[in-house]
Coordinates of C-alpha atoms and ligand atoms in Angstrom, one line a residue:
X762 CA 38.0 -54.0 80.4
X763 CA 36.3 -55.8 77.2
X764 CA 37.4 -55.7 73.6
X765 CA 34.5 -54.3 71.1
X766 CA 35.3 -57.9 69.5
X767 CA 35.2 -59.9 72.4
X768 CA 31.7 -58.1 73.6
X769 CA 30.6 -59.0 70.3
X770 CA 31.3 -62.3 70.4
X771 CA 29.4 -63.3 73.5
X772 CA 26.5 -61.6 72.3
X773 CA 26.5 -63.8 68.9
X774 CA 26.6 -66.6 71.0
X775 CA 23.6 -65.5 73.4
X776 CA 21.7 -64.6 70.1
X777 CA 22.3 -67.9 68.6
X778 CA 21.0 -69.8 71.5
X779 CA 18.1 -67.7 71.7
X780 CA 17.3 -68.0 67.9
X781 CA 17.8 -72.1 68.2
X782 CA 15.2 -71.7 71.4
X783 CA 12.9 -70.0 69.7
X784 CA 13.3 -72.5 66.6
X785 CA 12.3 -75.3 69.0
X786 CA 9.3 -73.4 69.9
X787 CA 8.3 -72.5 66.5
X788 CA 8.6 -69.0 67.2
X789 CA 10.3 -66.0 65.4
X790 CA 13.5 -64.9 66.6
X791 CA 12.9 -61.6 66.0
X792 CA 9.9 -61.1 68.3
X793 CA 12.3 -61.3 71.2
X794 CA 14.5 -58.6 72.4
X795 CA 17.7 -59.2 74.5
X796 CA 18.3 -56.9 77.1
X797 CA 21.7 -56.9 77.9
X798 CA 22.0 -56.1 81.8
X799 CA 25.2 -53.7 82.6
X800 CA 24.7 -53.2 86.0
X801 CA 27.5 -52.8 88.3
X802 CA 29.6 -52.2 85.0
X803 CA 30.3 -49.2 84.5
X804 CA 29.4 -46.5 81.5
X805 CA 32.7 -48.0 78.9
X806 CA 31.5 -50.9 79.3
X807 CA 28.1 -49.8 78.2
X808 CA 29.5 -47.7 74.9
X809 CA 32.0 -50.6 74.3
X810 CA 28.7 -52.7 74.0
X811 CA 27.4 -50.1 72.0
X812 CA 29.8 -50.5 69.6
X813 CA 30.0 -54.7 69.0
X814 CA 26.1 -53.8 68.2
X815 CA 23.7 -54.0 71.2
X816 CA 21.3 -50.8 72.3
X817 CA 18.9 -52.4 74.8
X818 CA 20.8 -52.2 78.2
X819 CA 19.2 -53.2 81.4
X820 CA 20.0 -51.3 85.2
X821 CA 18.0 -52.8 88.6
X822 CA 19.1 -49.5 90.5
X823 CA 17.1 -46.1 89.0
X824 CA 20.4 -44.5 90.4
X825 CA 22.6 -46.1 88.0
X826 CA 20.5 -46.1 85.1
X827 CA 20.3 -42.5 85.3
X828 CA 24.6 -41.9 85.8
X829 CA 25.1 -44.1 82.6
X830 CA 22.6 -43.4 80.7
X831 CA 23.8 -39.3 81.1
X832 CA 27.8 -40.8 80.6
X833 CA 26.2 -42.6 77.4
X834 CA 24.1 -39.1 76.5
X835 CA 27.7 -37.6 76.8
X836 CA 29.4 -39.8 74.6
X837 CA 27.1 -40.0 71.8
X838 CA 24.4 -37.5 71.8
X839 CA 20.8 -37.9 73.1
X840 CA 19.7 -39.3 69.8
X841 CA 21.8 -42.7 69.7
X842 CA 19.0 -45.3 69.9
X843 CA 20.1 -46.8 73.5
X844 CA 16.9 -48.2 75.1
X845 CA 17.0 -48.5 78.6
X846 CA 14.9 -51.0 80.7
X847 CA 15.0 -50.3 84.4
X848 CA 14.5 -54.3 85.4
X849 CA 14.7 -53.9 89.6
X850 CA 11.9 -52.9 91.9
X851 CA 11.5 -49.4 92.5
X852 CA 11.3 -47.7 96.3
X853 CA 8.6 -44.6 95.9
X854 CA 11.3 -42.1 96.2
X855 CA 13.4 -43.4 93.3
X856 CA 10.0 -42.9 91.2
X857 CA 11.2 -39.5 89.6
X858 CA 14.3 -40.9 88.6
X859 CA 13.2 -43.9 86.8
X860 CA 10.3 -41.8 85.3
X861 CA 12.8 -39.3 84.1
X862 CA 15.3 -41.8 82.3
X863 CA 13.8 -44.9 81.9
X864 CA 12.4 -46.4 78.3
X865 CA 11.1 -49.3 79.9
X866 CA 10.1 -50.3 83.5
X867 CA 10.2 -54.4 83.7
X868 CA 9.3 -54.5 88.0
X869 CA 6.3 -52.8 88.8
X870 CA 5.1 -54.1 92.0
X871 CA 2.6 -52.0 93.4
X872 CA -0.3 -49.4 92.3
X873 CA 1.3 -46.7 94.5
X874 CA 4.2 -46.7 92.6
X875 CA 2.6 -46.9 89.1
X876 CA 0.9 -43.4 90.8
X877 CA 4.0 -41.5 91.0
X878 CA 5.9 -42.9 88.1
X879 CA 2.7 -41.6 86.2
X880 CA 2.2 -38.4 87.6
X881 CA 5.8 -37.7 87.3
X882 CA 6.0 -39.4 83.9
X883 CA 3.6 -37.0 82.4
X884 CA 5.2 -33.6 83.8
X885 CA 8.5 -34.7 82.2
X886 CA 8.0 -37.2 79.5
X887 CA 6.3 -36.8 76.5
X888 CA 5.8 -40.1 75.7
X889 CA 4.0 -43.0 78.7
X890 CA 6.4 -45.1 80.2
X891 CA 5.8 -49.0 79.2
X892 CA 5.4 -50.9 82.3
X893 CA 5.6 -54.8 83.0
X894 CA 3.8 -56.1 85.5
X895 CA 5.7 -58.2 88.0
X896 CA 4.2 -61.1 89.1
X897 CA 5.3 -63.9 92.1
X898 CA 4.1 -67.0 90.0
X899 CA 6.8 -69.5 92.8
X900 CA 5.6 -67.8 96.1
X901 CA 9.0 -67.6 97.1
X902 CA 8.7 -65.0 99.8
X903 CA 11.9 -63.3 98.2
X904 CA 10.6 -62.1 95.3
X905 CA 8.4 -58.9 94.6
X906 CA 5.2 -58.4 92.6
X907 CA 1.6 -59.8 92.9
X908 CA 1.2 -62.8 94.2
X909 CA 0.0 -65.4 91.6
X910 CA 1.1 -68.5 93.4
X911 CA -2.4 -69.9 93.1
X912 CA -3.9 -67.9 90.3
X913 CA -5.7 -70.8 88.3
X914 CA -7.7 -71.3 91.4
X915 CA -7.6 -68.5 93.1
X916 CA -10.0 -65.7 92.4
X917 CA -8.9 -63.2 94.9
X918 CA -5.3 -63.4 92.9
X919 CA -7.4 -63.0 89.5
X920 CA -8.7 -60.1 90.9
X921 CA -5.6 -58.3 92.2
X922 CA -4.0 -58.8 89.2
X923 CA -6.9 -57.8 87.0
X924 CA -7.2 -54.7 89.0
X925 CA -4.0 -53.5 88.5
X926 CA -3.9 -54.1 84.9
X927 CA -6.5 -51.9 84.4
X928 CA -6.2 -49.4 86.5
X929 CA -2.2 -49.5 84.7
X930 CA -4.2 -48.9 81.4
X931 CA -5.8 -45.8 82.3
X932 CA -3.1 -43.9 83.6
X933 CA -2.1 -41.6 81.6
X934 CA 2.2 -41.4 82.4
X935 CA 2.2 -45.0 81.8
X936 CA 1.3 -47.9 79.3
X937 CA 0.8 -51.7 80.2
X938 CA 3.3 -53.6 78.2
X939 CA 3.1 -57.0 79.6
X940 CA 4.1 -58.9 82.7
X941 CA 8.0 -59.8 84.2
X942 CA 8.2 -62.8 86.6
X943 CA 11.9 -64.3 87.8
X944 CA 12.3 -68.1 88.3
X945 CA 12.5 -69.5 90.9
X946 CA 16.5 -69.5 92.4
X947 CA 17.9 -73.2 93.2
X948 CA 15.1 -74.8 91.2
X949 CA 14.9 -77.7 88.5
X950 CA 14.2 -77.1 85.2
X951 CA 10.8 -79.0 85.1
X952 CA 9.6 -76.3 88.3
X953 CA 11.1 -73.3 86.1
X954 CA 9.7 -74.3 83.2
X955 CA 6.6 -74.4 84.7
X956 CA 6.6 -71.0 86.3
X957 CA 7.4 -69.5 82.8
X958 CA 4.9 -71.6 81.5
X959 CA 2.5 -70.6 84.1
X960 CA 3.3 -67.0 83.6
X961 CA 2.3 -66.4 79.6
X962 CA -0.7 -68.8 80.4
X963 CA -1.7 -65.6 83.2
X964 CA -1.1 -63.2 80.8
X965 CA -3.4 -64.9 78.3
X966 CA -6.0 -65.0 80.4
X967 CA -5.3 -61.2 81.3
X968 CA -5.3 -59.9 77.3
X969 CA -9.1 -60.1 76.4
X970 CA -9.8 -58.5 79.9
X971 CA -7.7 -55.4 79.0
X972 CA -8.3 -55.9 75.3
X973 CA -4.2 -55.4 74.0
X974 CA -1.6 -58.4 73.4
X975 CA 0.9 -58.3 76.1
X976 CA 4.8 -59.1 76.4
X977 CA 6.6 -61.6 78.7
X978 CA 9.9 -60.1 80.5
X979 CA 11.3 -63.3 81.6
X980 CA 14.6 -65.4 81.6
X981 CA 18.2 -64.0 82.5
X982 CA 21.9 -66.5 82.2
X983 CA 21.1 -69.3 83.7
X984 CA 17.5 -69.9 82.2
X985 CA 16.7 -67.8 79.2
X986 CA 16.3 -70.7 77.0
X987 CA 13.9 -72.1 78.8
X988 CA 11.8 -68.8 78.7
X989 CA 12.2 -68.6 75.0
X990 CA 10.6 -72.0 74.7
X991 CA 7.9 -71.0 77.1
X992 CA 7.0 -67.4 75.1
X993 CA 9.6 -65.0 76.5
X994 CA 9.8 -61.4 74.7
X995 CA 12.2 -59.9 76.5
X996 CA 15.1 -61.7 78.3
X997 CA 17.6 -59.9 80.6
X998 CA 20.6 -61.5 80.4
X999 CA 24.0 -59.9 82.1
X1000 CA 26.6 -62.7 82.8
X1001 CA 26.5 -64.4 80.1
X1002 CA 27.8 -61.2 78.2
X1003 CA 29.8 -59.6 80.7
X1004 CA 30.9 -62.7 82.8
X1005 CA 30.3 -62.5 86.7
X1006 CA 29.8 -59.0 87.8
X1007 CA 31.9 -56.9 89.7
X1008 CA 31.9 -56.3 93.5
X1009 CA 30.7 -52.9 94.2
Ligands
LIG1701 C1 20.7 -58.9 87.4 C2 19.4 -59.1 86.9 C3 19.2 -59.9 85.7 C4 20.4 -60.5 84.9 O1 21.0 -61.5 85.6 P1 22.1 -62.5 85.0 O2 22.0 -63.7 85.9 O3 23.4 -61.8 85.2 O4 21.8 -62.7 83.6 C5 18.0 -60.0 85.2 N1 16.9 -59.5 85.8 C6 17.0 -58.8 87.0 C7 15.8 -58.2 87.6 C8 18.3 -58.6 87.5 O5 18.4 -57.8 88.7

């Protein structure tokens, strides 16, 4: 499907741009992790990437994340250094899965789900699950997470928000890593930018009140630059490695 060469290629190029972003901010390169998204690819696809270099792969369904990452288990031991980000929302009864094979959880949207990811997370895991928060900085009524459309003036928002990060904290299956947000679809870059921008600004306030430093999931193809700029730490990026995805 891909050559090992080819694979490795793209993801150069997706580095490079993400290096010459963060040079524009004046941040280090190194502080930001590339998630390569493999979803609807199937499990070659996933060890071909493994072999042109990458080992942070990203899944939205729980389902698939767990068939690959057991195909990838299969193929190279349990001890290969994949890390796998489950980036989609989760229903509650997917909990179990993503507690049992996720490394990362990038789309956690409500408290009842942080409930049974911990509980489960602790009767399987031995190690807490990180957890982003996701957050709905553009209101668009399509997107998931707490709404923060107004959250420089709103107080109730704050509170939500502040709520949930701590009550994240002190479960014990789960650790708060930082907060996700997705742009805006159809937008210009000034109104992206700005959600982004508004984003990292939210978790800044949000880092003295929970007393850690937090990490920013945002940025996939067709903006990741632009989150770089704006203090990205994790970008998810599938088509631009794998070119449009296939039609399940
Ligand atoms: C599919 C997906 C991505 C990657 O999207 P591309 O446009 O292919 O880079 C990133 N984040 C989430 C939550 C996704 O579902």
């Amino acid at each position: 499907m891909f050559s090992v060469n080819e694979l490795a290629e793209r993801v150069t190029a997706v580095s490079q741009r993400i290096a010459q972003a963060a040079e524009r901010a004046g941040r280090d390169p190194d502080t930001i992790t590339l998630v390569a998204v493999t979803k609807t690819w199937p499990a070659e696809v996933v060890l071909a990437a493994y072999e042109a270099g990458m080992c942070q792969f990203g899944e939205n369904r729980a389902e698939e994340l767990a068939e690959k990452r057991t195909a990838v288990e299969l193929a190279l031991g349990k001890d290969n250094g994949v890390v796998w980000h489950q980036i989609g929302t989760l229903q509650s009864r997917k909990t179990a899965l993503a507690a049992d094979h996720a490394d990362v959880f990038h789309a956690l949207d409500r408290l009842k789900i942080a409930r049974r990811l911990s509980e489960r997370r602790v009767e399987t895991q031995k190690t807490p699950l990180p957890v982003f928060l996701e957050v709905n900085i553009s209101g668009e009524a399509s997107k998931s997470g707490w709404d923060m459309r107004e959250w420089e003036t709103n107080a109730t928002q704050r509170d939500n928000l502040r709520i949930a990060a701590e009550t994240v904290a002190e479960l014990p299956g789960l650790k708060l890593h930082g907060l996700m947000t997705m742009a805006p679809w159809t937008a210009a870059e000034t109104e992206i930018r700005t959600v982004f921008r508004r984003t990292r600004a939210l978790g800044l306030w949000l880092e003295p009140i929970v007393g850690q430093s937090l990490s920013f999931s945002m940025g996939m193809t067709d903006d990741f630059e632009i989150a770089v700029e704006e203090g990205a730490t994790h970008v998810r990026v599938g088509r631009a490695i794998f070119g449009s995805r296939r039609k399940l």
